[in-house]
Short mmCIF file of C-alpha atoms in Angstrom, two decimals:
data_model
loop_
_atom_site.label_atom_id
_atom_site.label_comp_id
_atom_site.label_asym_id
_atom_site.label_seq_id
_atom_site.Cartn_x
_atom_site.Cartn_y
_atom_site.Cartn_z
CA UNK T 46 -24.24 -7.77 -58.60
CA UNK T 47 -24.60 -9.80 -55.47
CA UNK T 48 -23.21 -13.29 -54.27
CA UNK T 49 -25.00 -16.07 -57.03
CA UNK T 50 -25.68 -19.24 -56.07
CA UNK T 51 -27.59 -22.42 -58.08
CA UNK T 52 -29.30 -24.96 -56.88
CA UNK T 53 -29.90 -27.95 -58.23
CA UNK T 54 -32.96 -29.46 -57.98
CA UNK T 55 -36.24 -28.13 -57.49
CA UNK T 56 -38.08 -30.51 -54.79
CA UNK T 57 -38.77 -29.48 -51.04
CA UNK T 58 -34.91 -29.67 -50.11
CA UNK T 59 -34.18 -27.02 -53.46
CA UNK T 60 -36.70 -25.12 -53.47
CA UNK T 61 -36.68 -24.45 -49.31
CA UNK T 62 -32.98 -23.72 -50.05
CA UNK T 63 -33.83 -21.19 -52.53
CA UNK T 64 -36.02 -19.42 -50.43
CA UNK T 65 -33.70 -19.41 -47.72
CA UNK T 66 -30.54 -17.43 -49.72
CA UNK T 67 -32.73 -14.96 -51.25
CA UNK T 68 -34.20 -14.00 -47.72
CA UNK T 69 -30.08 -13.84 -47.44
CA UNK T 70 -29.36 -11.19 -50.28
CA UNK T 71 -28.25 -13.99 -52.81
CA UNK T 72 -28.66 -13.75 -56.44
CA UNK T 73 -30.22 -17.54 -56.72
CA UNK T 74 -31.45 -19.69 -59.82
CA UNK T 75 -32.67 -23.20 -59.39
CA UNK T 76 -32.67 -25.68 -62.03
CA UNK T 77 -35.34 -27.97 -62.55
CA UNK T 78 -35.04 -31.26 -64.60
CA UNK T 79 -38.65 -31.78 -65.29
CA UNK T 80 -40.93 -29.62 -67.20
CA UNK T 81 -43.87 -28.82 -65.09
CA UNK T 82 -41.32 -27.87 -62.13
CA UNK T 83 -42.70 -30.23 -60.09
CA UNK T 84 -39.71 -32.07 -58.90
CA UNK T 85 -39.31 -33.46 -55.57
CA UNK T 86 -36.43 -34.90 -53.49
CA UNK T 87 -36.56 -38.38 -54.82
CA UNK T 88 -36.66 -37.44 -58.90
CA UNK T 89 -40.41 -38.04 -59.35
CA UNK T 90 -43.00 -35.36 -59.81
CA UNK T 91 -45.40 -34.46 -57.61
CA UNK T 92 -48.26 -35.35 -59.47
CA UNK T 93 -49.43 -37.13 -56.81
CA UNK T 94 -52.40 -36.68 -54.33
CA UNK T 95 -50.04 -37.86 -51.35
CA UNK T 96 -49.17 -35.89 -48.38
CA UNK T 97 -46.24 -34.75 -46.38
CA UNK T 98 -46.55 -35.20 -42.89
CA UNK T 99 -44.28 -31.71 -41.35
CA UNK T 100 -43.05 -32.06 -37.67
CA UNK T 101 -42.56 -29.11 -35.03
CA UNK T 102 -39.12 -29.36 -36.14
CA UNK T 103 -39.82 -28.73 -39.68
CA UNK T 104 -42.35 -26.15 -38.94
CA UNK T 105 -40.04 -24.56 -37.04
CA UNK T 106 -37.23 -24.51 -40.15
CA UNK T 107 -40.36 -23.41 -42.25
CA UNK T 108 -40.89 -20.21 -39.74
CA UNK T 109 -37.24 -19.28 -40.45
CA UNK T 110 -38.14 -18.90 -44.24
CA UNK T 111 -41.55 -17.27 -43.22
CA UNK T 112 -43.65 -19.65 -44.35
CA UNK T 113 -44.63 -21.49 -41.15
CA UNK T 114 -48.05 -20.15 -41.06
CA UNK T 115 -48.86 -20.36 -43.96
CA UNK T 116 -48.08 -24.32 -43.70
CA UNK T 117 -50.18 -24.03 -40.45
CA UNK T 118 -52.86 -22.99 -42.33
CA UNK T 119 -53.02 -25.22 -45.13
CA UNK T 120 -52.39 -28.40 -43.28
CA UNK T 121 -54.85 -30.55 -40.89
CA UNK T 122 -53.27 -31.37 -37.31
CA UNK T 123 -53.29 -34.59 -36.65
CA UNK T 124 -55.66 -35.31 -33.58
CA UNK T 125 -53.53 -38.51 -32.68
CA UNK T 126 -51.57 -41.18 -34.16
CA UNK T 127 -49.07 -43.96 -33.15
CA UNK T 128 -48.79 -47.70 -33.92
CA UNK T 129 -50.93 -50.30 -34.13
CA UNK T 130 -50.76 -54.03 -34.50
CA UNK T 131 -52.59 -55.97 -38.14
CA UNK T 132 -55.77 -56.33 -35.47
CA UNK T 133 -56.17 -53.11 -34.53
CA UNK T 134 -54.53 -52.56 -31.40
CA UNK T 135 -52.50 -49.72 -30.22
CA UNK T 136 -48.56 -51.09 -29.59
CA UNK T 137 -48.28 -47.48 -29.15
CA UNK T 138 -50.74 -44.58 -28.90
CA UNK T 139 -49.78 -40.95 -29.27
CA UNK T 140 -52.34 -38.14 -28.37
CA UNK T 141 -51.06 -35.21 -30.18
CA UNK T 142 -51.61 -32.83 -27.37
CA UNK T 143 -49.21 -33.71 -25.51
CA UNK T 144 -46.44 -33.14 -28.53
CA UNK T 145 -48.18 -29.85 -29.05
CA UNK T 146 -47.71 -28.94 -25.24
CA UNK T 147 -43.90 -29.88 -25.17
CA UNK T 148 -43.07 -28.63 -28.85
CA UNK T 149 -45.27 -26.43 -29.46
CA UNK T 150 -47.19 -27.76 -32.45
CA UNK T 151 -48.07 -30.97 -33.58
CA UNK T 152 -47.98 -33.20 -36.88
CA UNK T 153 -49.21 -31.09 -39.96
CA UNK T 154 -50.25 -33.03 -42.90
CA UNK T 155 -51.00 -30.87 -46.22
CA UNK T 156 -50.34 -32.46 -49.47
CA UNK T 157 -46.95 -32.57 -50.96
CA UNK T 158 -47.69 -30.61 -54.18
CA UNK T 159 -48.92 -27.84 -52.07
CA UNK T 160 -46.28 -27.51 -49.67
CA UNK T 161 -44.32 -27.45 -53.17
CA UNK T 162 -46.65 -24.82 -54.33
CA UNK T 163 -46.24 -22.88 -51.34
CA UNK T 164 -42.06 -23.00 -51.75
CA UNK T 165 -42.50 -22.20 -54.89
CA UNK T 166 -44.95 -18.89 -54.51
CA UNK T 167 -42.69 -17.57 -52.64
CA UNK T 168 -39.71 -17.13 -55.03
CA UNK T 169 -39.05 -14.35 -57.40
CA UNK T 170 -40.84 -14.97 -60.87
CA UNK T 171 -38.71 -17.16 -63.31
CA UNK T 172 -35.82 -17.88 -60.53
CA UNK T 173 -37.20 -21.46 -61.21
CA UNK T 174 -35.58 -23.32 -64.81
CA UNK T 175 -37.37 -26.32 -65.96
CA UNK T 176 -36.65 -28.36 -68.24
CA UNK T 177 -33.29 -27.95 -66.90
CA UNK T 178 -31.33 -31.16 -66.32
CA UNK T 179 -27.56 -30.76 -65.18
CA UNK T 180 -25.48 -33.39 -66.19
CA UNK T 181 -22.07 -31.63 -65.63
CA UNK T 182 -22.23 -29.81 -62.27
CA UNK T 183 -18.36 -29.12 -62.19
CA UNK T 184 -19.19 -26.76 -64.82
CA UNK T 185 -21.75 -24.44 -63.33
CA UNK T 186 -20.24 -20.77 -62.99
CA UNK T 187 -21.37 -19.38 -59.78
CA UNK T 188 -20.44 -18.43 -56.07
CA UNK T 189 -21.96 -21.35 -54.63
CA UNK T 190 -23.64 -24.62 -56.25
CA UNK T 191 -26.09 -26.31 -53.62
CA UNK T 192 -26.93 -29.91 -54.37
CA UNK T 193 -30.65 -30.75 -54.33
CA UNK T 194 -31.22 -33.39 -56.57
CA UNK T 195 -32.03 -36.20 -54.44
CA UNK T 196 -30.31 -39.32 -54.11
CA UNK T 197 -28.99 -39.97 -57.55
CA UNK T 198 -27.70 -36.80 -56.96
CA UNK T 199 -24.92 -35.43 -59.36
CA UNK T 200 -23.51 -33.05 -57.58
CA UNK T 201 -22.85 -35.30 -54.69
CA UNK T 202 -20.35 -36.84 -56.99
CA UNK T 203 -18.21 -34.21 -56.78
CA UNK T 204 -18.72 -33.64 -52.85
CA UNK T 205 -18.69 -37.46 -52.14
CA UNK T 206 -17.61 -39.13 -55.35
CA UNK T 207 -17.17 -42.78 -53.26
CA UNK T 208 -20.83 -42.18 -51.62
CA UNK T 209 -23.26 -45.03 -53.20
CA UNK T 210 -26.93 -45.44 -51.92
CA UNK T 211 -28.02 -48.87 -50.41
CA UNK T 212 -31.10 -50.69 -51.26
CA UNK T 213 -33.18 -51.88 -48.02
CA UNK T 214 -34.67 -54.87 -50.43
CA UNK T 215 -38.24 -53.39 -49.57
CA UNK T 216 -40.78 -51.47 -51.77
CA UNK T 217 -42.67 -48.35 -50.80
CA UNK T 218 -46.16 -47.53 -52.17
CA UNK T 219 -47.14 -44.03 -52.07
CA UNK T 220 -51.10 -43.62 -52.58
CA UNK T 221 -54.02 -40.96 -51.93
CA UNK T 222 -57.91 -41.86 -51.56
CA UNK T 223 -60.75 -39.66 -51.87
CA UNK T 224 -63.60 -40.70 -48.72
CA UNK T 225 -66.73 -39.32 -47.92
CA UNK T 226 -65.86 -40.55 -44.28
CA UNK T 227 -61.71 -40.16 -43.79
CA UNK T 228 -60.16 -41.41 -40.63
CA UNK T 229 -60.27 -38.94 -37.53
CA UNK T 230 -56.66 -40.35 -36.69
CA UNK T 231 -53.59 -41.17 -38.92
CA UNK T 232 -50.58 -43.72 -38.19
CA UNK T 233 -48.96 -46.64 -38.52
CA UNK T 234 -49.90 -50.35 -38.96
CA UNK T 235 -47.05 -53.32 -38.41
CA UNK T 236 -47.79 -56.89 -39.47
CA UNK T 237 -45.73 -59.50 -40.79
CA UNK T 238 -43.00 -58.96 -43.11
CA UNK T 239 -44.58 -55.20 -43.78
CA UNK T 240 -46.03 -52.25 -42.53
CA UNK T 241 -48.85 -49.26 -43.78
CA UNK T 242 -49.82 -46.27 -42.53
CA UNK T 243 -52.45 -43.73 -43.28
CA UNK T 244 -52.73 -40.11 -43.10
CA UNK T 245 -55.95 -37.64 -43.23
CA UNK T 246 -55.50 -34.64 -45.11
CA UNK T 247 -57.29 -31.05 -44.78
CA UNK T 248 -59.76 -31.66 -48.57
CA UNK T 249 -61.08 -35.21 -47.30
CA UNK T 250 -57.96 -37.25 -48.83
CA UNK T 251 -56.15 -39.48 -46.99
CA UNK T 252 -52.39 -40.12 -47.61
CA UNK T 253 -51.57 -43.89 -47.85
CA UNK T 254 -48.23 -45.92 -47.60
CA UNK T 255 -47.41 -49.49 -47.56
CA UNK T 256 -44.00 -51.41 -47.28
CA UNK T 257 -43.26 -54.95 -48.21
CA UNK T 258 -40.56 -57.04 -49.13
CA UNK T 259 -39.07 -56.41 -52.87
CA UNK T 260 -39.98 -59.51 -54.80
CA UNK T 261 -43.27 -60.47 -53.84
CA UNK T 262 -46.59 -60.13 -55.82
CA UNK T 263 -47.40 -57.07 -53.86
CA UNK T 264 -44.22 -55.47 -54.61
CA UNK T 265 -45.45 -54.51 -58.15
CA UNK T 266 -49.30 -55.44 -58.27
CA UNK T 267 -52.12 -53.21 -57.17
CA UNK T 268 -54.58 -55.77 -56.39
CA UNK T 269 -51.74 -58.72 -54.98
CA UNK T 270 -50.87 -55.27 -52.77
CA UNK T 271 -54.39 -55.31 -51.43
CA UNK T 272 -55.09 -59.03 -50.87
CA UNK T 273 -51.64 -58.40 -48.75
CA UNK T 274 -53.41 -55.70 -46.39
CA UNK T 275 -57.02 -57.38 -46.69
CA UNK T 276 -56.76 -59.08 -43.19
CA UNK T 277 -55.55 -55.81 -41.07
CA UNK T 278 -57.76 -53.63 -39.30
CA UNK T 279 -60.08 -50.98 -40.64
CA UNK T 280 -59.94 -48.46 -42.71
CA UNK T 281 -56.90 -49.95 -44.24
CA UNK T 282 -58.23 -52.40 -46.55
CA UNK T 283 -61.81 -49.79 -47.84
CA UNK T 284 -58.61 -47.20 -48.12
CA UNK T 285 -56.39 -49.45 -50.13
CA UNK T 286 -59.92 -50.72 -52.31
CA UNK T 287 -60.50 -46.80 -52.70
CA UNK T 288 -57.24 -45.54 -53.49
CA UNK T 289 -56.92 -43.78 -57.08
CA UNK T 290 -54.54 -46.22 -59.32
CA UNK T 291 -53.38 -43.08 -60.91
CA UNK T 292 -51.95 -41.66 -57.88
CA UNK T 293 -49.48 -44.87 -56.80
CA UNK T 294 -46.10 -44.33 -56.55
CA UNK T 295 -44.08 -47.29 -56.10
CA UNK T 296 -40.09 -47.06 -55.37
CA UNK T 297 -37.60 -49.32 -54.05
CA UNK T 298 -36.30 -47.76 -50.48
CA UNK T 299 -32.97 -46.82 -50.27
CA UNK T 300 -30.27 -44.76 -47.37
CA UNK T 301 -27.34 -43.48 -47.87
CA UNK T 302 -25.00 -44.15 -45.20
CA UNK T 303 -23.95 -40.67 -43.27
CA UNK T 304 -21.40 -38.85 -45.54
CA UNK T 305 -17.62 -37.53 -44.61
CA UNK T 306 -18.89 -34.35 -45.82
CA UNK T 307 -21.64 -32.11 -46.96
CA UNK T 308 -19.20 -30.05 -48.75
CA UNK T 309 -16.43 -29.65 -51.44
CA UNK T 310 -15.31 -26.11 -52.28
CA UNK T 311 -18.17 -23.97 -52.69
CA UNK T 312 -20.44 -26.95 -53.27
CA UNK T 313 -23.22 -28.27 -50.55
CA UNK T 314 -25.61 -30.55 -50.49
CA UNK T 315 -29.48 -30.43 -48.72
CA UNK T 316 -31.72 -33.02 -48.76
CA UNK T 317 -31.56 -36.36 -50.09
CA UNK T 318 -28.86 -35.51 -51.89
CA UNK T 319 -26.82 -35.28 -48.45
CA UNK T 320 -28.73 -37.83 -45.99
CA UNK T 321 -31.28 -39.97 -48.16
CA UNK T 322 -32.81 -41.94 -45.46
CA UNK T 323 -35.52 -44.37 -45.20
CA UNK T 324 -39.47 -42.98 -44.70
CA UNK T 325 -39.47 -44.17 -41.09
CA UNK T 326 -39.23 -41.29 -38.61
CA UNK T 327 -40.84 -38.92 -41.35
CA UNK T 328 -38.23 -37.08 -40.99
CA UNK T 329 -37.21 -36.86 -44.73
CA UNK T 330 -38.57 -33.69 -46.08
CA UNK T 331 -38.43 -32.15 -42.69
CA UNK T 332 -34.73 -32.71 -42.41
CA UNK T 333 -34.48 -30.64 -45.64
CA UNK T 334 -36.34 -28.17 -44.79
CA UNK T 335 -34.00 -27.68 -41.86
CA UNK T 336 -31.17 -28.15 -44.04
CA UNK T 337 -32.34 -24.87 -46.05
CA UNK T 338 -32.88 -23.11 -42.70
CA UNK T 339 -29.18 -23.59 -41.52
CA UNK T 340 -27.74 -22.84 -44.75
CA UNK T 341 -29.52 -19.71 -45.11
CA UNK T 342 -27.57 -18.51 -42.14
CA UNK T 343 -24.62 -20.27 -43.18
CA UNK T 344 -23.84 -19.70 -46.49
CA UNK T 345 -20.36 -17.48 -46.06
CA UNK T 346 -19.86 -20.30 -43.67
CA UNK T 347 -19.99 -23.58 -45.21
CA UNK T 348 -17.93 -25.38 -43.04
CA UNK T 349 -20.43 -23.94 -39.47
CA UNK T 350 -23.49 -25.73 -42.25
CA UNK T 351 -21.04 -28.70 -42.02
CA UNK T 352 -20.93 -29.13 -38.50
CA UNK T 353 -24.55 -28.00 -37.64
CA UNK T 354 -26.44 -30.82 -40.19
CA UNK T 355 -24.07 -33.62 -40.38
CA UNK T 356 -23.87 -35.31 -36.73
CA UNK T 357 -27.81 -34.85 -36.17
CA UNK T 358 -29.01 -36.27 -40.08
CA UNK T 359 -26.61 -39.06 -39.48
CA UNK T 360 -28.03 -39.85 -36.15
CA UNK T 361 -31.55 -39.94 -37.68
CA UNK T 362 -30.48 -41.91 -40.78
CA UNK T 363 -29.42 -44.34 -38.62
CA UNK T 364 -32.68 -44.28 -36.36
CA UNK T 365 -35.13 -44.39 -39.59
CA UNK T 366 -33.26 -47.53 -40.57
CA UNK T 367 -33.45 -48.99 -37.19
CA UNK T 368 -36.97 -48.10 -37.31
CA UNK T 369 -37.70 -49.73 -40.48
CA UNK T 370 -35.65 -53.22 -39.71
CA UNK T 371 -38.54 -53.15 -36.34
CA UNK T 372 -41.54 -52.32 -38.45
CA UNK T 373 -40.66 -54.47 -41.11
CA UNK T 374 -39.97 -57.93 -38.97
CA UNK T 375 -40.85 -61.03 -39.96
CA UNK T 376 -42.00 -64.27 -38.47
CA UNK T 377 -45.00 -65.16 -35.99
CA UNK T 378 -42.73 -65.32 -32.95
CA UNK T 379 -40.38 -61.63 -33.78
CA UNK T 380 -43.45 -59.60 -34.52
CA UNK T 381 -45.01 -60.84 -31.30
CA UNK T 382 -41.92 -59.42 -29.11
CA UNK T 383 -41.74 -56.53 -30.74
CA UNK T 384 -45.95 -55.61 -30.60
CA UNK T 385 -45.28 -56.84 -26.51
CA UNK T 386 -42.23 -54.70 -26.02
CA UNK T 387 -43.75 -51.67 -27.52
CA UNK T 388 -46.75 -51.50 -25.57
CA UNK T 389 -44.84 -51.56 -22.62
CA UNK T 390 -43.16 -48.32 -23.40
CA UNK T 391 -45.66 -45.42 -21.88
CA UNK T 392 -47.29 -42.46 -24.03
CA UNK T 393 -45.68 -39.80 -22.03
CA UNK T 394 -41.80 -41.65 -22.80
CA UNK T 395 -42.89 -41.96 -26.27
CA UNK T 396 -43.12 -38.16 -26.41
CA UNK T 397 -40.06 -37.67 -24.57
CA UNK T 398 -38.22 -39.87 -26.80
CA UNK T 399 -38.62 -37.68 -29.39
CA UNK T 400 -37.08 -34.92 -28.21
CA UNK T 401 -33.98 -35.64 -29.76
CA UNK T 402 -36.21 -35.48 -33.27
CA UNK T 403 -38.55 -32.56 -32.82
CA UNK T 404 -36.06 -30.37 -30.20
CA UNK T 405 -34.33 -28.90 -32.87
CA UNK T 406 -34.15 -25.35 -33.58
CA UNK T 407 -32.75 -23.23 -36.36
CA UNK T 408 -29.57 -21.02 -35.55
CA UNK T 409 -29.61 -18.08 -33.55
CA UNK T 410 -33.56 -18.82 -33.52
CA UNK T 411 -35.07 -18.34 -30.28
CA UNK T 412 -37.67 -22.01 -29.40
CA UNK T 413 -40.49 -19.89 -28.41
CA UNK T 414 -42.94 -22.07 -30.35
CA UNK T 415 -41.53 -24.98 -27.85
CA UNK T 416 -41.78 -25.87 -24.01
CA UNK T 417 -38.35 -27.79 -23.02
CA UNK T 418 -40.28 -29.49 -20.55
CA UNK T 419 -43.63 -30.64 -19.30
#
């Protein structure tokens, strides 16, 4: 018998995680609390026609578990993206190309339930338990437990019992359209008090978000959520008019501030369950899909896994919520600083700013996928 380990949770973080130990000879079973196995690193299924948008960085994490190109391949590179202002116009406009030339890809977008699919494929048959909720993790018998139940997590409480998530007082809707005619170009859209952003996939859907303040109409309402957006620039009102009810997802947005540690004893945690952090960088999947990369080469080593995730997902937790405080300004006067400021920043500085974010690259992994400079 080999080394066991069990994770818990079976979204992108636990899954990706899984993948990575067998790869590294361990004996692995992942328990799943829902019944279709379709968990993801927030608790809810992945019913859902939305997307995942996957960064060089997590593509990179992705190759380490050998299932980069096969991401590649399912996704749709996005041609450009960037910010724009409720009118229309760029604050800040990225051409993907020049990301691709400095990291070495751009931004993939395939849909979330696929990349699950994908995680999941390439497990051993029945390593996956549904149906499978843990409610005492202290009393799992194996060589390593590896928290992966997002940020309710349980077995955080036992790595970081004083650890509580904070609420940003903003709702996220998650939604998916079907268009004969889907945007050439994704990104972001900033207005007043709230923010939405749109992404094309590869099968003609388009990923949608949208942000606003807990406690208004649009907050909970479908149609007050599109009399919100009506007045910002195409396609994000015939998006929002098209989207499928039956795919919205609506959550409040919440971080969790960086922890002391990601580990206890022979207990880690990946994912949301270690760094929950706010949808602004995009960052949160891909930050557990590096998570599963490191630990893959760190599991005898929990304390290297430790020091390799915890400065750099606490530096981006930060950032996202930064990010979102910018995007999510209020006021005629604010907004109109911020929209000024931004366009002032070049293209080629926005790409270089990210360097920081997209840089990264697994352990002992050689960055031939990325340029370090221009």
């Amino acid at each position: 018998m080999g080394r066991s380990a069990v994770v818990v949770g079976g979204g992108i973080g636990g899954l990706a995680a899984a993948r990575g130990l067998v790869l590294a000879g361990w004996d692995v079973e992942v328990l799943e609390r829902l019944a279709d196995g379709s968990g993801d690193e927030d608790g809810s299924a992945s019913r859902l026609g939305g997307g995942i948008s996957i960064w060089p960085n997590a593509l990179r994490a992705l190759d380490a578990l050998g299932l980069g190109d096969t991401v590649r391949a399912e996704g749709l590179v996005q041609a450009a993206g960037g910010i724009r202002d409720r009118r229309g116009r760029w604050i800040v406009h990225s051409d993907n190309r020049r990301m691709i030339a400095r990291h070495g890809d751009g931004i993939t977008v395939l849909r979330r339930a696929r990349l699950l699919a994908i995680l999941r494929d390439a497990l051993p048959p029945g390593l996956v338990r549904t149906s499978a909720p843990v409610e005492r993790p202290g009393e799992i018998d194996a060589d390593l437990v590896v928290g992966a139940d997002g940020i309710g997590s349980v077995v955080r409480r036992l790595v970081a019992p004083d650890a509580r998530p904070r609420d940003t007082g903003t709702v996220a809707w998650r939604l998916a359209a079907q268009v004969t005619d889907p945007p050439s170009e994704g990104g972001e859209t900033w207005g007043d008090g709230c923010y939405a952003g749109v992404a094309p996939l590869r099968d003609g859907r388009v990923n949608l978000w949208a942000v606003v303040r807990a406690g208004e109409p649009a907050a909970t309402d479908l149609a007050a959520l599109r009399r919100r957006f009506a007045d910002f620039h195409a396609p994000i009102p015939e998006l929002l008019d098209a989207a499928d009810p039956e795919s919205a997802h609506v959550t409040g947005l919440a971080w969790l501030p960086p922890l002391p540690s990601f580990v206890r004893g022979n207990r880690v945690l990946v994912g949301d369950a270690a760094h929950a952090m706010t949808p602004n960088l995009g960052q949160g999947g891909c930050l557990a899909l590096e998570d599963a990369a490191v630990l893959s080469r760190c599991a005898d080593d929990l304390a290297r896994y430790d020091h390799l995730r915890r400065p750099r997902t606490a530096r981006l937790t930060r950032r996202a919520r930064l990010a979102g405080l910018v995007a999510g300004l209020s006021g005629a006067v604010p907004t109109a600083g911020r929209d000024a400021l931004g366009r002032l920043v070049p293209a080629a500085v926005t790409v270089r700013a990210l360097d920081g974010v997209l840089g990264w690259t697994p352990p002992g992994v050689s960055a031939a996928r990325r340029r370090a400079t221009e």
